[in-house]
Coordinates of C-alpha atoms and ligand atoms in Angstrom, one line a residue:
X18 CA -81.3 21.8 67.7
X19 CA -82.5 22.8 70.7
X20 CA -80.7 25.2 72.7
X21 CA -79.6 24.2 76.0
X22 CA -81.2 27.4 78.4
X23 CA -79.2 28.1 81.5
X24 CA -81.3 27.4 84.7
X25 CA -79.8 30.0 86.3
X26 CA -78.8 33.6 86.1
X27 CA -76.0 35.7 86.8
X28 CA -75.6 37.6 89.8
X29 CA -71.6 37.7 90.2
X30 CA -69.0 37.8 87.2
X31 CA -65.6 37.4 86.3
X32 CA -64.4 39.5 83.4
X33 CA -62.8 37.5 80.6
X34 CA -60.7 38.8 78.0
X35 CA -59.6 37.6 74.6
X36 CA -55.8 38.8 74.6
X37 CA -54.6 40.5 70.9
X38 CA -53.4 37.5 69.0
X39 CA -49.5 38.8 68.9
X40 CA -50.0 38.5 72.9
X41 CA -51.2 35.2 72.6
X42 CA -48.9 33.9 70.0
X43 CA -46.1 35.2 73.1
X44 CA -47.4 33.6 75.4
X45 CA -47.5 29.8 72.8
X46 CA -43.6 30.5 72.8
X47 CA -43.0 31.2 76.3
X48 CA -44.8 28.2 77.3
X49 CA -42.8 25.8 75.4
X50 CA -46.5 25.1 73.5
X51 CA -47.3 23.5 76.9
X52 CA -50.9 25.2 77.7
X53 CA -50.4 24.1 81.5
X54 CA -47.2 27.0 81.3
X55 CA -50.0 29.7 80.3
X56 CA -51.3 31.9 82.9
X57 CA -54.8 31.4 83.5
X58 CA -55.8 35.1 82.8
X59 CA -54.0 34.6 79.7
X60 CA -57.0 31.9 78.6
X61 CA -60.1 33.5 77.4
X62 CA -62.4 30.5 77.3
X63 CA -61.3 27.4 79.7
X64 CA -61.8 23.7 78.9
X65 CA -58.5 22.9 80.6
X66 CA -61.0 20.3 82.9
X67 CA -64.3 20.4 84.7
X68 CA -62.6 19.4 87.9
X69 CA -62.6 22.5 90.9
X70 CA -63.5 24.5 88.2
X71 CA -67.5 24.8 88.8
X72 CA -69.6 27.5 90.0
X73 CA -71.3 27.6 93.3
X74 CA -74.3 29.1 93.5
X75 CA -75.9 31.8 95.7
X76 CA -77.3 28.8 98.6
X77 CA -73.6 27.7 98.6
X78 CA -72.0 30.9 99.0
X79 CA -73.9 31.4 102.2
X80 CA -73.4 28.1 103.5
X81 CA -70.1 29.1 104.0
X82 CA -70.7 31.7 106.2
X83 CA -72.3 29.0 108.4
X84 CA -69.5 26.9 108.6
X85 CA -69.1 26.1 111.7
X86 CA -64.3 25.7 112.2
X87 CA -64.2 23.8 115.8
X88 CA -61.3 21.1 115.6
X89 CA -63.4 18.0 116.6
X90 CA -67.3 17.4 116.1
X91 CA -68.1 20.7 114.1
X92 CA -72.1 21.6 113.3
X93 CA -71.0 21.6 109.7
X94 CA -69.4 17.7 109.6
X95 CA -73.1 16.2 110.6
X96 CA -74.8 18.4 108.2
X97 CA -72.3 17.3 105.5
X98 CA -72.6 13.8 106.9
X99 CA -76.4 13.6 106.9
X100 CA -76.5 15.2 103.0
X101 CA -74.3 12.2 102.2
X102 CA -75.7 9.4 103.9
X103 CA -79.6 10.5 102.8
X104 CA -77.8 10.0 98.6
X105 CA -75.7 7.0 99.0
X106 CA -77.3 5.4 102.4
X107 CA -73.7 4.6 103.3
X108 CA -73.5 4.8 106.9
X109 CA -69.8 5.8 107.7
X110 CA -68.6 9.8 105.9
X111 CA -65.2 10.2 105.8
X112 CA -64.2 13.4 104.7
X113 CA -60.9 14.3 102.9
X114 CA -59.6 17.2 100.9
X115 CA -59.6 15.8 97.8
X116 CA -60.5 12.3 95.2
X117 CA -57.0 10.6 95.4
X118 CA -56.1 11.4 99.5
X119 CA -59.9 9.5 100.0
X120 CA -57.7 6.5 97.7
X121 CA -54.7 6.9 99.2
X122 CA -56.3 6.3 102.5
X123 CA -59.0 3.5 101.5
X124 CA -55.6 2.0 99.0
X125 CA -53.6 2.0 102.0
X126 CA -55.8 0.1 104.3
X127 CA -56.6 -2.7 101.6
X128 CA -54.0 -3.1 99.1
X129 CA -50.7 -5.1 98.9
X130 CA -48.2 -5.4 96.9
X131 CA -48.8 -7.9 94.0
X132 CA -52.3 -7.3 94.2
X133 CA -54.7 -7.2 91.4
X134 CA -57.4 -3.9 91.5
X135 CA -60.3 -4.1 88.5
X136 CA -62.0 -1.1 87.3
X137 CA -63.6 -0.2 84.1
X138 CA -60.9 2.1 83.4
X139 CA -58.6 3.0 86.2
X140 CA -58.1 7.3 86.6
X141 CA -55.3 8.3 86.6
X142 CA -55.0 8.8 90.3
X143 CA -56.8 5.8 91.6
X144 CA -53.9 4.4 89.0
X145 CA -51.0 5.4 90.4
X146 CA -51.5 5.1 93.9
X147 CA -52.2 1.6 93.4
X148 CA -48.9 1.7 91.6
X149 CA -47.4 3.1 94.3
X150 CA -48.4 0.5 96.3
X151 CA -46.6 -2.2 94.3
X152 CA -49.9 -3.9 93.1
X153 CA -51.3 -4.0 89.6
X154 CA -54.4 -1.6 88.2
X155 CA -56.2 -3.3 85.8
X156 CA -58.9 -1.8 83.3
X157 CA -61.5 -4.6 82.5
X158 CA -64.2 -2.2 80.4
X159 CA -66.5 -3.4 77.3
X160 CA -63.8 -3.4 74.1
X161 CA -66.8 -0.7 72.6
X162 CA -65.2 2.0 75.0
X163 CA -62.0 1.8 72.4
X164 CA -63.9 2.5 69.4
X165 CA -64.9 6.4 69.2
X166 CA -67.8 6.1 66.9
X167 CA -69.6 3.2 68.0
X168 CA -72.6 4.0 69.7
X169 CA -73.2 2.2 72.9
X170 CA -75.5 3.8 75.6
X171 CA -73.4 2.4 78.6
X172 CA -69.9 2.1 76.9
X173 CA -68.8 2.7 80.3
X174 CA -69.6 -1.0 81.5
X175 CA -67.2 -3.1 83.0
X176 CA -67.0 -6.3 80.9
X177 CA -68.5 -9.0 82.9
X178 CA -66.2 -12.1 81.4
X179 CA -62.7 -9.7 82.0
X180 CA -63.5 -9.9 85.4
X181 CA -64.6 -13.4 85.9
X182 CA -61.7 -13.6 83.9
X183 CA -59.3 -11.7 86.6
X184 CA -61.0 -13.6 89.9
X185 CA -60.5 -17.1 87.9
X186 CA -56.6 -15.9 87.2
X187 CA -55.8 -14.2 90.5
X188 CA -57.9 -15.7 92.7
X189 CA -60.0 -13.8 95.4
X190 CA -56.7 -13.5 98.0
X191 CA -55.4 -11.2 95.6
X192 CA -57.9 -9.3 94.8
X193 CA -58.6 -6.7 97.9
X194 CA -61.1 -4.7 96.1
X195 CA -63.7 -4.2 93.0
X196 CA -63.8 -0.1 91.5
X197 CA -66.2 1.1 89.3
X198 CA -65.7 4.3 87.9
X199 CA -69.0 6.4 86.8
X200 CA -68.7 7.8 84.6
X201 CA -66.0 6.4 83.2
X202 CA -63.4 9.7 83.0
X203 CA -60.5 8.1 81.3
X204 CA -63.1 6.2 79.0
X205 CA -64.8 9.9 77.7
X206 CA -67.3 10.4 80.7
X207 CA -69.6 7.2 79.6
X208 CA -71.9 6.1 81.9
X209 CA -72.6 2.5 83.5
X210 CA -75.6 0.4 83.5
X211 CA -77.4 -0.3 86.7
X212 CA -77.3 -3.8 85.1
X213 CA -73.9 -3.8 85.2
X214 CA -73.8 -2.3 88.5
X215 CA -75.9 -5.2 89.6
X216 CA -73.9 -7.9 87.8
X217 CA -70.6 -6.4 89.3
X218 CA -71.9 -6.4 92.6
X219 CA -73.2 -10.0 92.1
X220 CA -70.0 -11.6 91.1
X221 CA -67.9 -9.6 93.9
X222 CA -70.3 -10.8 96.6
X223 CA -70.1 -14.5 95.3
X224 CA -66.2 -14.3 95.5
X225 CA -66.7 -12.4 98.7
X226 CA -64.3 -9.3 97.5
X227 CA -65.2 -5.8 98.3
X228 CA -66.8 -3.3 95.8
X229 CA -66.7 0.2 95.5
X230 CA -67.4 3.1 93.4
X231 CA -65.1 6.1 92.3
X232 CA -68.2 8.4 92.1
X233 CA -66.6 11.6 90.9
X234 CA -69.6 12.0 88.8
X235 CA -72.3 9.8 90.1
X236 CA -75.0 12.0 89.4
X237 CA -74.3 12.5 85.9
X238 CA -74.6 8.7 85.6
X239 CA -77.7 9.0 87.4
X240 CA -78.8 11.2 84.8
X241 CA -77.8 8.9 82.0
X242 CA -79.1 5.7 83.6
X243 CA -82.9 7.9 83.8
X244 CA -82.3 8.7 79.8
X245 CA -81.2 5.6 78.9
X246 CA -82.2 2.6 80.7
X247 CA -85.3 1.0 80.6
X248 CA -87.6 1.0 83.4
X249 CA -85.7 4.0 85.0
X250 CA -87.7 6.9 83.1
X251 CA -89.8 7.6 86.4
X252 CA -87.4 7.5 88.9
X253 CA -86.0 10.1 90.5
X254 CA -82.0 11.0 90.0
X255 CA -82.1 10.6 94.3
X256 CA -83.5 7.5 94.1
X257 CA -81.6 6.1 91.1
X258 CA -78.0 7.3 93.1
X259 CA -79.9 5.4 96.2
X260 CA -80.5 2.4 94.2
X261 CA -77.1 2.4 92.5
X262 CA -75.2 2.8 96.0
X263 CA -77.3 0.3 97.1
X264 CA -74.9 -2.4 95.5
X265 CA -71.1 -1.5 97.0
X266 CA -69.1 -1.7 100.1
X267 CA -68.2 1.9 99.7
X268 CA -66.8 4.8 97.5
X269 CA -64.1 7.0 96.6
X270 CA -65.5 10.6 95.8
X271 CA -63.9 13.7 94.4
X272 CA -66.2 16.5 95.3
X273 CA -64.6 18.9 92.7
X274 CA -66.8 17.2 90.2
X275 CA -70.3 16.2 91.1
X276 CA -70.1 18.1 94.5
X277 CA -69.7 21.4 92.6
X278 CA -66.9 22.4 95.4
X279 CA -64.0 24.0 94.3
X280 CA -61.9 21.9 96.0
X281 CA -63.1 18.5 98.8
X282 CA -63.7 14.4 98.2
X283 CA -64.7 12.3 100.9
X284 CA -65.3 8.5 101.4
X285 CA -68.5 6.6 102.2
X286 CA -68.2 3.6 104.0
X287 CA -70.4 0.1 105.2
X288 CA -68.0 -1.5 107.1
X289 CA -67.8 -0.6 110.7
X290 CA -64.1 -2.0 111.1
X291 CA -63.1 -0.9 107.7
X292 CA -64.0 2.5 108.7
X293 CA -62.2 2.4 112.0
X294 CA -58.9 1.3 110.2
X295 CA -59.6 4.6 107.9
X296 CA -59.8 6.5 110.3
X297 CA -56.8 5.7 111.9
X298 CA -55.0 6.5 109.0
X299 CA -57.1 9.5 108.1
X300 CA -55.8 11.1 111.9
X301 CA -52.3 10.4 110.5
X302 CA -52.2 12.3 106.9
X303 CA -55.7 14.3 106.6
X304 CA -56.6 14.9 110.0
X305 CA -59.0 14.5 112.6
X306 CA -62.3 12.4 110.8
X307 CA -64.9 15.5 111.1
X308 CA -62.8 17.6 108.9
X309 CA -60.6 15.2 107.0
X310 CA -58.1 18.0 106.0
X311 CA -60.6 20.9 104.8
X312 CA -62.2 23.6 106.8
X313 CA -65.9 23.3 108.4
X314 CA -67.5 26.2 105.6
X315 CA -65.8 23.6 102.6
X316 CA -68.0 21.0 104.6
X317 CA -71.3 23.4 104.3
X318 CA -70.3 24.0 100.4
X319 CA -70.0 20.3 99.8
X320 CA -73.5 19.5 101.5
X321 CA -75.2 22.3 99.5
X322 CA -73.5 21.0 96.1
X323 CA -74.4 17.7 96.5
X324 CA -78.1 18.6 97.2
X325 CA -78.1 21.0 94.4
X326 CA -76.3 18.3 92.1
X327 CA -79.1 15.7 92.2
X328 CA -81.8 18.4 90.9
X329 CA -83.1 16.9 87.5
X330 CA -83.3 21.0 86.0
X331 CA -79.2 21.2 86.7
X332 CA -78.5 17.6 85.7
X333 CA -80.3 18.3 82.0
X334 CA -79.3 21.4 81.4
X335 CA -75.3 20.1 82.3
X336 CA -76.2 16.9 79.8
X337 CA -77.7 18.8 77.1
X338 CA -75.2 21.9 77.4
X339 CA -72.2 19.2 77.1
X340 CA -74.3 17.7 74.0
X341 CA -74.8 21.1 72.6
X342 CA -71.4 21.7 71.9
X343 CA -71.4 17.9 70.8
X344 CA -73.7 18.6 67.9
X345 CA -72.2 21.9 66.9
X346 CA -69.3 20.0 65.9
X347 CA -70.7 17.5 64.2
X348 CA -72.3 19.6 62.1
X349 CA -69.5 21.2 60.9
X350 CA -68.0 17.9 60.4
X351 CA -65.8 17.8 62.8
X352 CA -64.6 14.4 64.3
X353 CA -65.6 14.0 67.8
X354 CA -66.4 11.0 69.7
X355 CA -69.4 9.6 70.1
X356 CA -71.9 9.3 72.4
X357 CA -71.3 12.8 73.7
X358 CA -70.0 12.1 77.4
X359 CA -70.9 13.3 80.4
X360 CA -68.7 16.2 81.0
X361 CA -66.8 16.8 78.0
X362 CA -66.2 16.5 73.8
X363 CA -63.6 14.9 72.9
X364 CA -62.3 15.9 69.2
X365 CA -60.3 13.2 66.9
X366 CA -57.2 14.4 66.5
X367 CA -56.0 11.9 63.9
X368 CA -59.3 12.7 62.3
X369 CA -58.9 16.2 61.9
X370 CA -54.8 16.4 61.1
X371 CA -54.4 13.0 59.2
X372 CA -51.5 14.6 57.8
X373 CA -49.2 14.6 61.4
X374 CA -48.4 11.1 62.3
X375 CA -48.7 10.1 66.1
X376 CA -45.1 10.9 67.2
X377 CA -45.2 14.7 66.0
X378 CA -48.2 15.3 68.5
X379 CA -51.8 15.6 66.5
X380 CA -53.7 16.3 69.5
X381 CA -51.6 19.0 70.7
X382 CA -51.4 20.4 67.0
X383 CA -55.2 21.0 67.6
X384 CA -54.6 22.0 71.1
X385 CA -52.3 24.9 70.1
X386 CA -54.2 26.1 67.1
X387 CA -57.3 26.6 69.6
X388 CA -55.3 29.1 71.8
X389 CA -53.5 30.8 68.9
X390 CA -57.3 31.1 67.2
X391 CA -59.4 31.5 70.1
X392 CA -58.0 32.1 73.3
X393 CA -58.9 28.5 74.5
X394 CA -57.5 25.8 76.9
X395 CA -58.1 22.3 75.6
X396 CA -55.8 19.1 76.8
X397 CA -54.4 16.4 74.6
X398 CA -54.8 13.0 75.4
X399 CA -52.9 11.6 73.3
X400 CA -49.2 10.8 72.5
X401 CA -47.7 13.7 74.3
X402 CA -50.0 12.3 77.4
X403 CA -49.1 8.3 77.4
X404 CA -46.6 7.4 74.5
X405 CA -43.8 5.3 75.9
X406 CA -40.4 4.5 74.7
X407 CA -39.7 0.8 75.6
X408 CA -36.3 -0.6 76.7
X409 CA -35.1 -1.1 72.8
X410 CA -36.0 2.2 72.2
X411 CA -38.9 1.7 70.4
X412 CA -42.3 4.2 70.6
X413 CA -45.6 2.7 71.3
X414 CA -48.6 5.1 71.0
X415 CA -51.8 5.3 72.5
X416 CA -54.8 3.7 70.6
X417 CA -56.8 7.3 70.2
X418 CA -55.5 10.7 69.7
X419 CA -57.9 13.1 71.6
X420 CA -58.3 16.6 72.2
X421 CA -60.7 17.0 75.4
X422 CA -63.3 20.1 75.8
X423 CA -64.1 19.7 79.2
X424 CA -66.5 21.8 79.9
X425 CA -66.8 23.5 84.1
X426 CA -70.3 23.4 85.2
X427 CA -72.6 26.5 85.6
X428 CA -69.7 28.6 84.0
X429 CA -70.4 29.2 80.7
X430 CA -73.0 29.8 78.6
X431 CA -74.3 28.7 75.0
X432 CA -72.3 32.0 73.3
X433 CA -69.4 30.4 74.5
X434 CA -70.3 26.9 73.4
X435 CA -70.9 28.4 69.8
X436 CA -67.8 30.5 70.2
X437 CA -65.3 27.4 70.9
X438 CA -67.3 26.1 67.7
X439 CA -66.8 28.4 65.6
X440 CA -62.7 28.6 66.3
X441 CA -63.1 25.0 65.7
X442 CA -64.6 25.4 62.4
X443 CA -62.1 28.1 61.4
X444 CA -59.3 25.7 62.4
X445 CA -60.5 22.6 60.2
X446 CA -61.0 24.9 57.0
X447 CA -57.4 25.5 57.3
X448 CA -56.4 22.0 59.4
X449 CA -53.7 20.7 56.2
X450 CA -51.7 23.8 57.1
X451 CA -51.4 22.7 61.0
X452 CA -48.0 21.2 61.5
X453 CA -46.7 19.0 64.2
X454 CA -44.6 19.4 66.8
X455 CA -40.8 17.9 68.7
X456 CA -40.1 17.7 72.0
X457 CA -37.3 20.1 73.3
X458 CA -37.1 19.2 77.0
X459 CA -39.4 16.9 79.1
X460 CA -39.6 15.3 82.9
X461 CA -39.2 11.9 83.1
X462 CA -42.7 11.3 84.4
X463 CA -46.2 12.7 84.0
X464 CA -44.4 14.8 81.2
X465 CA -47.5 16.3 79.8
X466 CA -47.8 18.6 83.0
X467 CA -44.0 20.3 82.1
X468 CA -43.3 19.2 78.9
X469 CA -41.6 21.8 76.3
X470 CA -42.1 21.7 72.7
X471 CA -41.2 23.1 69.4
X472 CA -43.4 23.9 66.4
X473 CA -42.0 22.1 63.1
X474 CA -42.2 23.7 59.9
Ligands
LIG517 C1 -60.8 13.8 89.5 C2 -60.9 12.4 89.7 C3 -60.3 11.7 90.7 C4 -59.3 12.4 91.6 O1 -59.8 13.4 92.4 P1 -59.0 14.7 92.8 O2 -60.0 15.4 93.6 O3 -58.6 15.4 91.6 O4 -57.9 14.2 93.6 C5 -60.5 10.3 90.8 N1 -61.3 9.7 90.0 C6 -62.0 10.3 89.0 C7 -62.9 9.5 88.1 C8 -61.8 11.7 88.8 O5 -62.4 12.3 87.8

């Protein structure tokens, strides 16, 4: 296997420390078994999510000291907006302080209620605003995205006939706008075609309906569509993202993924009068459109990520380093899903604990046995995320129960990787003594974020 080198050393660190197991096992109880209750300096290794969670590097850190903080028309907005109009060749930048105010805004503008928005597979965010707004978000992805072993090098596509299918049901009035998510975050971090971003874009322009991207992580599918797609294998990643943007009105962007910014998202828009209703509404809850509710140095960070991000040494070494970890699982037999994504591993929970059925929590069995081992954050996507009880009090459960590694980029390096293996390996030796858990107390919504638990015996 080959190891995945760092491109880059270390010239700043943040001591880490693996707490005495009696500590930790404190801290399991305190927290109701609910990592999100753990204190972060409680965590020794943290897969919690890639998401404001990267390192900047040492261009980035002095780009802040050039930001330039005047209220209207700051140096640092047309350096951001010049960065992000040379990658996508969007005209109008938009900034906003993070992924779902940029939907909230863009939502606002075109959405109704009882309106119909397709995406591969909606986030969770770009879900529930839409929600919010009394219309329906509808997933329309390739059925291979539900099946975690079957290998597919774009199980992120949307499925061309589900949304022929939608435009035929609902008609185009209904329809305000096309998303495509790349990767595919809710669907493990699988990339799209630029076939499929052609086709997409075809059958939205026929109907006449808008189409944008959420592009959280456009250069990782960038990346994949240069691996994986024929006649792509010379191109560079700033030309494939050019080519790919190419095809939609617009996009959505959380810059705490592929803008490796702790925190900033923006929108990229065609549209002169689209962008003008924007950012109208942008004035109103972000503020005024140069600095779109962060600070002129967050705009210098974001243009010096975003160059940085598109560099073909950082994109591989991110790809192969999430891979890495892939393949040290699977060696040890461990179930994880497969293709590797893009930014994370995802472990098979009902795999693993076969012995816990769905409503005593699998995933977070696996979750918790990480931290008690190993010190390590992990989620659960799984039951304790998305089961429902319906009106006659019956439980439905999600199709997959998933533990998610996501791993922060430039933060840690393959000793870690082979650490969170290892504690992996040590917990599947002993995985039949794992039990399940109850729940004690929970919210009524988004209950993984509060939810207490208790360990049964
Ligand atoms: C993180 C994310 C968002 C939301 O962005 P925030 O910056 O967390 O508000 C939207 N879409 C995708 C695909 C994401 O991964």
């Amino acid at each position: 296997m080959n190891i995945p080198v760092e491109p880059f050393k270390i010239k700043m660190v943040e001591p880490i420390q693996l707490l005495p197991r009696e500590e930790r096992e404190r801290w399991l109880r305190e927290a109701g078994f609910n990592l999100f209750k753990i204190p972060a300096e409680a965590v020794f290794i943290d897969l919690l999510t890639d998401s404001g969670t990267s390192a900047m590097s040492d261009r980035q850190w002095a780009a802040l000291m050039q930001g330039d903080e005047a209220y209207a028309q700051s140096r640092s907005f047309f350096r951001f907006q010049e960065v992000v109009q040379s990658i996508t060749g969007l005209p109008h930048v938009i900034p906003a302080h993070q992924g779902r105010a940029a939907e909230n805004i863009l939502f606002s503008v075109l959405v109704k209620p009882g309106d119909v928005v397709p995406n591969n597979i909606h986030f969770d965010t770009t879900r529930a605003n839409i929600e919010y707004l009394g219309a329906t978000a509808l997933d329309c992805v390739i059925d291979e995205a539900y099946d975690p072993y079957r290998e597919h090098p774009f199980k992120g596509n949307m499925d061309i006939h589900k949304l022929q299918q939608a435009i035929r049901t609902y008609g185009r009035e209904r329809i305000p706008l096309v998303m495509l998510t790349i990767t595919n975050n809710s669907g493990g971090g699988q990339p799209v075609s630029m076939e499929n971003i052609r086709q997409v874009s075809q059958l939205c322009r026929e109907h006449r309906i808008p189409f944008f991207f959420d592009a959280a992580r456009f250069a990782e599918n960038s990346f994949f569509i240069q691996q994986r797609e024929p006649g792509y294998q010379n191109k560079s990643i700033a030309d494939i993202a050019r080519e790919m943007f190419s095809y939609v009105d617009g996009c959505t962007m959380s810059a705490k993924k592929d803008a490796l910014v702790n925190i900033g998202g923006f929108l990229a828009l065609r549209d002169d009068e689209l962008a003008q209703k924007v950012k109208d509404l942008l004035i109103l809850k972000e503020g005024f459109p140069t600095y779109g509710g962060l600070a002129g140095r967050d705009l210098e960070a974001m243009a010096a990520g975003l160059q940085e991000v598109v560099q073909e040494s950082y994109l591989s070494h991110r790809v192969a380093q999430v891979a890495y970890l892939g393949q040290l699982l699977q060696e040890k037999g461990i179930p994880v899903v497969k293709p590797f994504g893009g930014h994370a591993i995802y472990v098979d929970a009902r795999a693993l604990v076969p012995h816990i059925p769905q409503e005593q929590f699998p995933g977070q069995a696996i979750v918790v046995a990480l931290y008690r081992e190993g010190g390590i954050r992990a989620v659960e996507i799984g039951s304790l995320m998305f089961a429902r009880q319906t009106e006659a009090g019956n439980w439905e459960f999600p199709r997959m129960e998933l533990v998610r590694l996501a791993i922060p980029r430039r933060v840690y390096t393959v000793s870690h990787l082979q650490f969170v293996a290892q504690t992996l390996g040590t917990i599947q030796q002993r995985a039949a003594d794992l039990k399940g858990f109850r729940i004690r107390s929970a919210p009524p919504f988004l209950r993984h974020f509060t939810v207490e638990l208790e360990e049964l015996q």
